[in-house]
Amino acid sequence: MRADDKPAPSSKDSSQRIPIKNVKIHGDRKKDRERYKPGDQIYVRRNQGFFQRLRQRMNMVYFAIFLVLPWLQFNGHQAVLFDIAEQRFTLWSLTLWPQDLTLLAWIFILSAFLLFFVTTFMGRVWCGYMCPQTVWTFIFIWFEERIEGTANQRRKLDKQPMSANKFIRKFLKHSAWLIFSLFTAMTFAGYFAPMQELFVNVFTFNTSATMAAILAFFTFATYGNAGWMRETVCMHMCPYARFQSAMFDKDTLTVAYDKERGESRGARGRKQDHKAMGLGDCIDCNLCVEVCPTGIDIRNGLQYECINCGSCVDACSGVMEKMNYPQGLIRYTTEHELAGKKVHLVRSKLIGYAVVLLIMCTMVVLEVVNRVPLTLDIIRDRTELAKENFNGEIENVYTLKILNMSQTDNTYRLSVKGIENTQWHGKQEVMVEAATVYTLPISISVDPYELKGYMTDIHFVVEQISGDEEVKVEQESRFFNKR
């Protein structure tokens, strides 16, 4: 029953009825859904403007960093190398080992809270300006435009039956995608294997089967994600798209359509008085939809598919300029601003994230400053805890593993304390190469009159004697007496 057909409520049940209110739908959403169905091919229209220039320049910087970093050398080694086989991560002068798991955890936590802070303040800008999926998608679209033409030309080409022209263009496009994907995979693998050696092995067909499988996997993953799936990854596979709303509030900067100013939509001439026609500023040109990389209509309100790339903002600003209307019909704004309320840029949630970020940064700095690039592991001889040697002394056997976590060769002096008049049998000065483990078998003997009981606590000390840096570690162990 429609609202205007309902009978007048009786006094008996009027208090139990829910009032019906007509809701005006802005735009034809059914038409929009039919035009842009999930899974349909999206032909992203080329667009220019301030935010697109900003995005392109940021993408160029990030892509250049991605390409250059694995080629850089520092002190005779690759500056950035995550060597999983050797279980060490090299970052310039810092080498991280499994023993540095705490530092890695702090770095990951810091990165997460930085993302939360940025999302709360500026919305999903990570997706629009910095996410590798977005960067590579726009690179692949650039190949499309150079080979197949504009969005309308690509749409017409796909509708045509197969011909020599269509086959050649499709072949060139997919070949360019695959070559670029292989180059991406090789660069990415260069973060986990020596870059120069990797490129030589690939181009001389001398790479291992494992590396070949890794390169093949990442090549087709890049080709599939940026070439075929594109917005599907952002909308249905990326978890960030789903939980980002938990960080949004009504003061978060997002791309939004000013409904009060834009409605009602409709076409009009440039010289016509649209106010007299009962129209808003939106001319319903659909450019905001055609330039959107995820194919949504921003005029339907805030949607989780929006990646805040600002493409629709630039498209709408260009139309407003041509129509001599004020810009900002679609803009970066907040819900409070659109509602005419005061915007609170500094708020409790943002302050909370900032405080946590400060704490995380402090913890990371302290972890790096207090980090000692040397570890000592002590392994006792399990076959015989203690024995009596030819001199009548009690002797314990140990294996010392000295890990030099620095990037320079160092010499260390070893000693033991905790028992008086000990005899050290083995080397007491050793040179350990950079980023290697030195295994040293030694034994300690003591006059039995120096021992107070069956077991005595002792400490092994390793002290660096080369270079200007003072590095010293102690490790506790036990010395056993014969029963």
Short mmCIF file of C-alpha atoms in Angstrom, two decimals:
data_model
loop_
_atom_site.label_atom_id
_atom_site.label_comp_id
_atom_site.label_asym_id
_atom_site.label_seq_id
_atom_site.Cartn_x
_atom_site.Cartn_y
_atom_site.Cartn_z
CA MET A 1 0.00 0.00 0.00
CA ARG A 2 1.37 3.41 -0.92
CA ALA A 3 1.66 6.22 1.59
CA ASP A 4 -1.03 8.31 -0.16
CA ASP A 5 -3.51 5.33 -0.31
CA LYS A 6 -3.41 4.32 3.34
CA PRO A 7 -6.70 4.74 5.29
CA ALA A 8 -6.89 7.13 8.16
CA PRO A 9 -5.88 5.35 11.36
CA SER A 10 -8.50 4.85 14.00
CA SER A 11 -8.00 6.22 17.47
CA LYS A 12 -7.67 2.68 18.71
CA ASP A 13 -4.52 1.70 16.81
CA SER A 14 -3.03 5.04 15.77
CA SER A 15 -0.41 4.90 18.52
CA GLN A 16 0.81 1.50 17.28
CA ARG A 17 1.31 2.44 13.64
CA ILE A 18 4.67 3.46 12.24
CA PRO A 19 4.44 6.67 10.20
CA ILE A 20 5.36 6.32 6.52
CA LYS A 21 7.61 8.90 4.91
CA ASN A 22 8.38 9.32 1.23
CA VAL A 23 12.15 9.27 0.60
CA LYS A 24 13.44 11.03 -2.47
CA ILE A 25 16.14 9.05 -4.30
CA HIS A 26 18.80 11.23 -5.89
CA GLY A 27 19.65 9.87 -9.31
CA ASP A 28 18.59 6.62 -10.93
CA ARG A 29 20.43 4.03 -8.83
CA LYS A 30 18.77 1.14 -10.62
CA LYS A 31 20.06 2.50 -13.89
CA ASP A 32 23.51 2.93 -12.36
CA ARG A 33 23.57 -0.67 -11.15
CA GLU A 34 22.52 -1.95 -14.56
CA ARG A 35 25.15 0.15 -16.28
CA TYR A 36 28.03 -0.73 -13.91
CA LYS A 37 27.60 -4.32 -12.80
CA PRO A 38 30.28 -6.00 -10.68
CA GLY A 39 32.62 -7.89 -12.97
CA ASP A 40 31.98 -5.67 -15.99
CA GLN A 41 35.00 -4.33 -17.86
CA ILE A 42 35.79 -0.83 -16.62
CA TYR A 43 37.28 1.47 -19.24
CA VAL A 44 38.94 4.16 -17.20
CA ARG A 45 38.91 7.48 -19.00
CA ARG A 46 42.08 9.53 -19.08
CA ASN A 47 41.85 12.50 -16.76
CA GLN A 48 43.96 15.51 -15.87
CA GLY A 49 43.92 17.80 -12.88
CA PHE A 50 45.73 18.75 -9.71
CA PHE A 51 45.13 15.51 -7.81
CA GLN A 52 45.98 13.36 -10.83
CA ARG A 53 49.27 15.20 -11.32
CA LEU A 54 49.96 14.77 -7.60
CA ARG A 55 49.15 11.05 -7.79
CA GLN A 56 51.26 10.54 -10.91
CA ARG A 57 54.28 12.27 -9.43
CA MET A 58 53.98 10.36 -6.16
CA ASN A 59 53.63 7.10 -8.10
CA MET A 60 56.74 7.94 -10.12
CA VAL A 61 58.71 8.57 -6.94
CA TYR A 62 57.58 5.33 -5.29
CA PHE A 63 58.15 3.32 -8.46
CA ALA A 64 61.65 4.80 -8.85
CA ILE A 65 62.44 3.91 -5.22
CA PHE A 66 61.19 0.37 -5.83
CA LEU A 67 63.43 0.00 -8.89
CA VAL A 68 66.57 1.63 -7.51
CA LEU A 69 66.76 0.31 -3.93
CA PRO A 70 67.90 -3.27 -4.67
CA TRP A 71 70.67 -1.98 -6.94
CA LEU A 72 72.25 0.30 -4.35
CA GLN A 73 75.49 -0.82 -2.70
CA PHE A 74 76.71 0.08 0.79
CA ASN A 75 80.13 -0.87 2.21
CA GLY A 76 80.60 -3.50 -0.47
CA HIS A 77 77.22 -5.22 -0.05
CA GLN A 78 73.66 -4.73 -1.25
CA ALA A 79 72.15 -1.88 0.76
CA VAL A 80 68.70 -3.47 1.12
CA LEU A 81 68.53 -7.26 1.19
CA PHE A 82 66.08 -9.52 3.00
CA ASP A 83 68.05 -12.76 2.88
CA ILE A 84 65.60 -15.37 4.13
CA ALA A 85 67.94 -18.28 3.44
CA GLU A 86 70.63 -16.77 5.68
CA GLN A 87 68.00 -15.43 8.11
CA ARG A 88 69.22 -11.85 8.05
CA PHE A 89 67.78 -8.54 6.85
CA THR A 90 70.23 -5.87 5.73
CA LEU A 91 69.15 -2.22 5.82
CA TRP A 92 72.15 -0.06 4.96
CA SER A 93 74.39 -0.17 8.04
CA LEU A 94 71.89 -2.22 10.07
CA THR A 95 71.67 -6.00 9.89
CA LEU A 96 68.71 -7.63 11.59
CA TRP A 97 68.72 -11.27 12.69
CA PRO A 98 66.10 -13.56 14.23
CA GLN A 99 67.35 -12.28 17.58
CA ASP A 100 66.03 -8.84 16.55
CA LEU A 101 62.44 -10.04 16.32
CA THR A 102 61.38 -7.47 18.91
CA LEU A 103 62.66 -4.62 16.75
CA LEU A 104 60.87 -5.97 13.69
CA ALA A 105 57.67 -6.27 15.72
CA TRP A 106 57.93 -2.63 16.81
CA ILE A 107 58.47 -1.55 13.20
CA PHE A 108 55.37 -3.45 12.03
CA ILE A 109 53.27 -2.05 14.88
CA LEU A 110 54.51 1.45 14.08
CA SER A 111 53.56 1.02 10.42
CA ALA A 112 50.08 -0.19 11.36
CA PHE A 113 49.37 2.74 13.66
CA LEU A 114 50.74 5.17 11.07
CA LEU A 115 48.22 3.75 8.61
CA PHE A 116 45.44 4.10 11.21
CA PHE A 117 46.43 7.71 11.89
CA VAL A 118 46.48 8.67 8.20
CA THR A 119 43.18 6.89 7.53
CA THR A 120 41.45 8.63 10.43
CA PHE A 121 42.69 12.01 9.25
CA MET A 122 42.59 11.74 5.43
CA GLY A 123 40.58 8.64 4.64
CA ARG A 124 41.73 5.98 2.20
CA VAL A 125 44.54 8.02 0.62
CA TRP A 126 46.95 5.08 0.98
CA CYS A 127 44.90 3.20 -1.61
CA GLY A 128 44.62 6.14 -3.99
CA TYR A 129 48.19 7.42 -3.90
CA MET A 130 50.60 4.83 -2.48
CA CYS A 131 49.21 1.30 -2.76
CA PRO A 132 51.23 -0.88 -5.21
CA GLN A 133 47.99 -2.28 -6.62
CA THR A 134 46.89 1.23 -7.63
CA VAL A 135 50.33 2.21 -8.95
CA TRP A 136 50.66 -0.89 -11.12
CA THR A 137 47.03 -0.67 -12.31
CA PHE A 138 47.56 2.85 -13.64
CA ILE A 139 50.83 1.74 -15.28
CA PHE A 140 48.97 -1.05 -17.06
CA ILE A 141 46.23 1.41 -18.08
CA TRP A 142 48.99 3.60 -19.54
CA PHE A 143 50.07 0.69 -21.75
CA GLU A 144 46.43 0.25 -22.82
CA GLU A 145 46.10 3.88 -23.81
CA ARG A 146 49.31 3.84 -25.83
CA ILE A 147 48.43 0.64 -27.71
CA GLU A 148 44.62 0.51 -27.91
CA GLY A 149 43.69 4.18 -27.56
CA THR A 150 41.28 6.11 -25.36
CA ALA A 151 38.54 4.57 -23.23
CA ASN A 152 35.95 4.88 -26.02
CA GLN A 153 38.37 3.41 -28.56
CA ARG A 154 39.11 0.48 -26.25
CA ARG A 155 35.41 -0.11 -25.71
CA LYS A 156 34.74 -0.13 -29.47
CA LEU A 157 37.74 -2.38 -30.10
CA ASP A 158 36.47 -4.99 -27.64
CA LYS A 159 33.05 -5.02 -29.33
CA GLN A 160 34.57 -5.61 -32.77
CA PRO A 161 35.00 -9.14 -34.13
CA MET A 162 38.52 -10.48 -34.21
CA SER A 163 40.57 -8.92 -36.99
CA ALA A 164 44.24 -8.44 -37.81
CA ASN A 165 44.23 -4.96 -36.27
CA LYS A 166 42.53 -6.17 -33.07
CA PHE A 167 44.80 -9.21 -32.78
CA ILE A 168 47.96 -7.13 -33.19
CA ARG A 169 46.86 -4.54 -30.62
CA LYS A 170 45.82 -7.19 -28.09
CA PHE A 171 49.04 -9.13 -28.66
CA LEU A 172 51.17 -6.01 -28.16
CA LYS A 173 49.25 -5.00 -25.04
CA HIS A 174 49.49 -8.36 -23.31
CA SER A 175 53.11 -8.76 -24.36
CA ALA A 176 53.92 -5.37 -22.81
CA TRP A 177 52.03 -6.39 -19.66
CA LEU A 178 53.92 -9.70 -19.39
CA ILE A 179 57.34 -8.13 -20.02
CA PHE A 180 56.67 -5.43 -17.45
CA SER A 181 55.35 -8.05 -15.00
CA LEU A 182 58.52 -10.11 -15.44
CA PHE A 183 60.63 -7.01 -14.84
CA THR A 184 58.56 -6.29 -11.71
CA ALA A 185 58.99 -9.87 -10.48
CA MET A 186 62.76 -9.74 -11.02
CA THR A 187 63.02 -6.43 -9.16
CA PHE A 188 60.90 -7.74 -6.29
CA ALA A 189 62.98 -10.93 -6.08
CA GLY A 190 66.06 -8.71 -5.93
CA TYR A 191 65.03 -7.66 -2.43
CA PHE A 192 65.40 -11.27 -1.30
CA ALA A 193 68.38 -12.43 -3.40
CA PRO A 194 71.54 -10.60 -4.59
CA MET A 195 70.23 -8.36 -7.38
CA GLN A 196 73.22 -8.31 -9.75
CA GLU A 197 73.68 -12.06 -9.55
CA LEU A 198 69.95 -12.59 -10.08
CA PHE A 199 69.80 -10.55 -13.29
CA VAL A 200 72.88 -12.25 -14.72
CA ASN A 201 71.45 -15.70 -13.96
CA VAL A 202 68.07 -14.86 -15.48
CA PHE A 203 69.41 -13.48 -18.74
CA THR A 204 71.92 -16.35 -19.07
CA PHE A 205 69.21 -18.91 -18.20
CA ASN A 206 71.29 -20.10 -15.28
CA THR A 207 68.82 -19.49 -12.46
CA SER A 208 67.72 -22.24 -10.09
CA ALA A 209 64.41 -24.04 -10.43
CA THR A 210 63.17 -22.48 -7.18
CA MET A 211 63.97 -18.96 -8.33
CA ALA A 212 62.42 -19.64 -11.73
CA ALA A 213 59.21 -20.78 -10.02
CA ILE A 214 59.20 -17.67 -7.80
CA LEU A 215 59.68 -15.39 -10.80
CA ALA A 216 56.93 -17.15 -12.73
CA PHE A 217 54.53 -16.86 -9.80
CA PHE A 218 55.09 -13.14 -9.24
CA THR A 219 55.04 -12.42 -12.98
CA PHE A 220 51.60 -13.92 -13.43
CA ALA A 221 50.41 -12.49 -10.10
CA THR A 222 51.34 -8.99 -11.27
CA TYR A 223 49.89 -9.63 -14.72
CA GLY A 224 46.63 -10.91 -13.25
CA ASN A 225 46.21 -8.33 -10.48
CA ALA A 226 47.07 -5.18 -12.45
CA GLY A 227 45.94 -6.34 -15.88
CA TRP A 228 42.78 -8.35 -15.30
CA MET A 229 41.50 -8.12 -11.72
CA ARG A 230 42.32 -4.48 -10.92
CA GLU A 231 39.35 -3.05 -8.98
CA THR A 232 38.31 -6.58 -7.93
CA VAL A 233 41.40 -6.73 -5.72
CA CYS A 234 40.51 -3.40 -4.10
CA MET A 235 36.83 -4.20 -3.66
CA HIS A 236 36.76 -7.89 -2.76
CA MET A 237 40.25 -9.11 -1.86
CA CYS A 238 41.91 -6.31 0.08
CA PRO A 239 41.03 -6.48 3.81
CA TYR A 240 41.79 -2.78 4.22
CA ALA A 241 38.70 -1.93 2.17
CA ARG A 242 36.56 -3.73 4.74
CA PHE A 243 37.92 -2.53 8.05
CA GLN A 244 38.76 1.05 7.04
CA SER A 245 35.28 2.23 8.06
CA ALA A 246 36.13 1.41 11.68
CA MET A 247 38.64 4.28 11.58
CA PHE A 248 36.36 6.79 9.84
CA ASP A 249 34.38 9.43 11.66
CA LYS A 250 32.40 12.47 10.54
CA ASP A 251 35.55 14.62 10.54
CA THR A 252 37.57 12.30 8.27
CA LEU A 253 38.54 13.83 4.93
CA THR A 254 36.97 11.82 2.12
CA VAL A 255 35.96 12.39 -1.49
CA ALA A 256 32.28 13.37 -1.38
CA TYR A 257 29.55 14.83 -3.56
CA ASP A 258 27.73 17.94 -2.33
CA LYS A 259 24.17 16.70 -2.71
CA GLU A 260 22.53 19.91 -1.53
CA ARG A 261 24.30 21.89 -4.20
CA GLY A 262 24.23 19.35 -7.01
CA GLU A 263 20.63 18.12 -6.96
CA SER A 264 18.52 17.95 -8.92
CA ARG A 265 20.72 16.78 -11.76
CA GLY A 266 20.05 17.48 -15.40
CA ALA A 267 21.50 18.60 -18.69
CA ARG A 268 21.39 22.27 -19.62
CA GLY A 269 23.10 24.76 -21.89
CA ARG A 270 26.05 26.77 -20.66
CA LYS A 271 24.13 30.04 -20.92
CA GLN A 272 20.87 28.75 -19.42
CA ASP A 273 19.84 29.70 -15.91
CA HIS A 274 19.76 26.30 -14.27
CA LYS A 275 18.36 27.72 -11.05
CA ALA A 276 15.29 28.93 -12.91
CA MET A 277 14.97 25.42 -14.40
CA GLY A 278 14.94 23.93 -10.91
CA LEU A 279 18.29 22.20 -11.40
CA GLY A 280 21.37 21.98 -9.24
CA ASP A 281 24.97 22.35 -10.36
CA CYS A 282 25.37 18.71 -11.45
CA ILE A 283 24.85 18.45 -15.22
CA ASP A 284 24.73 14.61 -15.03
CA CYS A 285 27.63 14.20 -17.46
CA ASN A 286 28.82 10.99 -15.73
CA LEU A 287 32.47 11.99 -16.13
CA CYS A 288 32.99 11.27 -12.42
CA VAL A 289 32.00 7.67 -13.11
CA GLU A 290 34.00 7.29 -16.32
CA VAL A 291 37.27 8.36 -14.70
CA CYS A 292 36.79 6.26 -11.53
CA PRO A 293 39.20 3.28 -11.45
CA THR A 294 36.69 1.23 -9.44
CA GLY A 295 33.68 2.24 -11.55
CA ILE A 296 31.51 3.67 -8.76
CA ASP A 297 29.27 6.73 -8.79
CA ILE A 298 30.45 9.03 -6.01
CA ARG A 299 27.08 10.82 -6.17
CA ASN A 300 25.48 7.82 -4.48
CA GLY A 301 27.30 8.65 -1.25
CA LEU A 302 30.30 7.29 0.63
CA GLN A 303 31.17 3.76 -0.55
CA TYR A 304 33.84 1.37 0.62
CA GLU A 305 34.99 0.89 -3.01
CA CYS A 306 36.19 4.51 -3.18
CA ILE A 307 39.99 4.66 -2.99
CA ASN A 308 40.18 8.46 -2.52
CA CYS A 309 42.32 8.94 -5.63
CA GLY A 310 40.61 12.27 -6.41
CA SER A 311 40.05 11.46 -10.08
CA CYS A 312 36.38 12.34 -9.88
CA VAL A 313 37.30 15.60 -8.12
CA ASP A 314 39.48 16.66 -11.06
CA ALA A 315 36.89 15.59 -13.64
CA CYS A 316 34.08 17.51 -11.91
CA SER A 317 36.28 20.57 -11.36
CA GLY A 318 36.98 20.70 -15.11
CA VAL A 319 33.26 20.56 -15.90
CA MET A 320 32.45 23.24 -13.31
CA GLU A 321 35.11 25.49 -14.83
CA LYS A 322 33.63 25.08 -18.32
CA MET A 323 30.13 25.80 -17.01
CA ASN A 324 31.38 28.85 -15.03
CA TYR A 325 30.13 27.28 -11.80
CA PRO A 326 32.04 27.33 -8.50
CA GLN A 327 34.33 24.34 -8.12
CA GLY A 328 34.01 21.87 -5.27
CA LEU A 329 30.80 20.05 -6.21
CA ILE A 330 32.89 16.91 -5.68
CA ARG A 331 35.78 17.55 -3.31
CA TYR A 332 37.78 16.33 -0.37
CA THR A 333 35.59 17.18 2.57
CA THR A 334 34.00 15.80 5.74
CA GLU A 335 30.49 14.79 6.67
CA HIS A 336 30.32 17.62 9.19
CA GLU A 337 31.30 20.18 6.56
CA LEU A 338 28.68 18.91 4.13
CA ALA A 339 26.08 19.15 6.90
CA GLY A 340 27.12 22.73 7.68
CA LYS A 341 28.59 21.82 11.04
CA LYS A 342 31.95 22.66 12.57
CA VAL A 343 34.84 20.46 11.52
CA HIS A 344 37.15 19.18 14.27
CA LEU A 345 40.50 18.41 12.70
CA VAL A 346 42.06 17.84 16.14
CA ARG A 347 39.95 15.29 18.01
CA SER A 348 40.34 12.63 20.64
CA LYS A 349 40.73 9.66 18.26
CA LEU A 350 43.39 11.45 16.25
CA ILE A 351 45.22 12.52 19.39
CA GLY A 352 45.10 8.95 20.66
CA TYR A 353 46.67 7.60 17.47
CA ALA A 354 49.30 10.37 17.59
CA VAL A 355 50.23 9.50 21.17
CA VAL A 356 50.52 5.81 20.32
CA LEU A 357 52.62 6.70 17.27
CA LEU A 358 54.95 8.76 19.44
CA ILE A 359 55.31 5.86 21.89
CA MET A 360 55.98 3.42 19.05
CA CYS A 361 58.63 5.73 17.52
CA THR A 362 60.29 6.06 20.91
CA MET A 363 60.35 2.28 21.36
CA VAL A 364 61.86 1.74 17.91
CA VAL A 365 64.56 4.38 18.52
CA LEU A 366 65.40 2.92 21.93
CA GLU A 367 65.53 -0.57 20.47
CA VAL A 368 67.96 0.55 17.76
CA VAL A 369 70.12 2.63 20.12
CA ASN A 370 70.37 -0.11 22.76
CA ARG A 371 70.89 -2.89 20.24
CA VAL A 372 74.19 -4.76 20.68
CA PRO A 373 75.47 -6.19 17.37
CA LEU A 374 76.88 -9.27 19.09
CA THR A 375 75.36 -12.38 20.60
CA LEU A 376 76.82 -15.34 22.44
CA ASP A 377 75.23 -18.78 22.71
CA ILE A 378 76.68 -21.39 25.07
CA ILE A 379 76.22 -25.11 24.48
CA ARG A 380 77.34 -27.49 27.24
CA ASP A 381 78.75 -30.92 26.62
CA ARG A 382 75.78 -33.15 27.42
CA THR A 383 77.66 -36.44 27.46
CA GLU A 384 79.64 -35.63 30.60
CA LEU A 385 78.78 -32.65 32.80
CA ALA A 386 82.11 -32.67 34.63
CA LYS A 387 85.31 -34.69 34.64
CA GLU A 388 88.62 -34.75 36.49
CA ASN A 389 91.69 -34.04 34.33
CA PHE A 390 95.28 -35.22 34.81
CA ASN A 391 96.06 -32.30 37.15
CA GLY A 392 93.26 -33.28 39.50
CA GLU A 393 91.15 -30.26 38.44
CA ILE A 394 87.47 -30.34 37.64
CA GLU A 395 86.90 -29.62 33.95
CA ASN A 396 83.72 -28.62 32.06
CA VAL A 397 83.50 -28.53 28.26
CA TYR A 398 81.56 -25.83 26.36
CA THR A 399 80.93 -24.79 22.77
CA LEU A 400 80.67 -21.03 22.28
CA LYS A 401 78.83 -19.64 19.25
CA ILE A 402 79.75 -15.98 18.65
CA LEU A 403 77.52 -14.14 16.18
CA ASN A 404 78.94 -10.93 14.75
CA MET A 405 75.77 -9.03 13.73
CA SER A 406 77.67 -6.01 12.44
CA GLN A 407 78.79 -5.43 8.85
CA THR A 408 82.52 -5.33 9.65
CA ASP A 409 85.05 -8.00 10.68
CA ASN A 410 85.84 -7.72 14.41
CA THR A 411 88.22 -9.25 16.93
CA TYR A 412 86.87 -10.32 20.33
CA ARG A 413 88.44 -11.25 23.65
CA LEU A 414 86.76 -13.97 25.74
CA SER A 415 86.87 -14.55 29.48
CA VAL A 416 84.90 -16.13 32.29
CA LYS A 417 84.02 -14.89 35.75
CA GLY A 418 82.19 -16.25 38.76
CA ILE A 419 84.93 -18.63 40.01
CA GLU A 420 88.43 -17.69 41.15
CA ASN A 421 91.59 -19.12 39.55
CA THR A 422 89.97 -20.70 36.50
CA GLN A 423 92.04 -22.17 33.68
CA TRP A 424 90.85 -21.44 30.10
CA HIS A 425 91.69 -24.13 27.55
CA GLY A 426 91.24 -22.82 24.01
CA LYS A 427 91.43 -19.53 22.11
CA GLN A 428 90.69 -16.37 24.05
CA GLU A 429 90.99 -13.97 21.13
CA VAL A 430 89.12 -14.69 17.89
CA MET A 431 88.41 -12.75 14.70
CA VAL A 432 84.82 -13.12 13.48
CA GLU A 433 83.88 -12.04 9.98
CA ALA A 434 80.93 -9.72 9.40
CA ALA A 435 77.49 -11.32 9.63
CA THR A 436 78.86 -14.77 10.48
CA VAL A 437 78.83 -17.21 13.38
CA TYR A 438 82.12 -18.38 14.87
CA THR A 439 82.03 -21.72 16.69
CA LEU A 440 84.66 -22.12 19.41
CA PRO A 441 85.03 -25.30 21.52
CA ILE A 442 86.70 -24.58 24.88
CA SER A 443 86.96 -26.07 28.34
CA ILE A 444 87.23 -24.53 31.81
CA SER A 445 89.09 -26.25 34.66
CA VAL A 446 89.07 -25.30 38.34
CA ASP A 447 90.76 -26.58 41.49
CA PRO A 448 88.04 -28.50 43.35
CA TYR A 449 88.84 -26.51 46.55
CA GLU A 450 87.52 -23.38 44.74
CA LEU A 451 84.08 -24.95 44.30
CA LYS A 452 81.52 -24.43 47.06
CA GLY A 453 78.96 -26.92 45.88
CA TYR A 454 77.82 -29.22 43.11
CA MET A 455 76.84 -26.35 40.76
CA THR A 456 78.26 -22.82 40.47
CA ASP A 457 76.92 -19.91 38.37
CA ILE A 458 79.49 -18.46 35.97
CA HIS A 459 79.38 -15.77 33.25
CA PHE A 460 81.15 -15.85 29.90
CA VAL A 461 82.22 -12.41 28.68
CA VAL A 462 82.87 -11.43 25.03
CA GLU A 463 84.41 -8.01 24.48
CA GLN A 464 85.22 -6.36 21.17
CA ILE A 465 88.84 -5.16 21.00
CA SER A 466 88.93 -3.98 17.38
CA GLY A 467 87.62 -0.63 16.17
CA ASP A 468 86.42 2.32 18.22
CA GLU A 469 83.04 0.92 19.21
CA GLU A 470 82.70 -0.58 22.69
CA VAL A 471 80.73 -3.80 22.45
CA LYS A 472 80.46 -6.25 25.31
CA VAL A 473 78.06 -9.08 26.11
CA GLU A 474 77.76 -11.52 29.00
CA GLN A 475 76.01 -14.85 29.03
CA GLU A 476 75.24 -16.92 32.10
CA SER A 477 76.03 -20.61 32.34
CA ARG A 478 76.76 -23.31 34.96
CA PHE A 479 79.92 -25.05 36.17
CA PHE A 480 79.40 -28.52 37.60
CA ASN A 481 81.49 -30.39 40.16
CA LYS A 482 81.89 -34.13 40.29
CA ARG A 483 79.61 -35.79 42.80
#
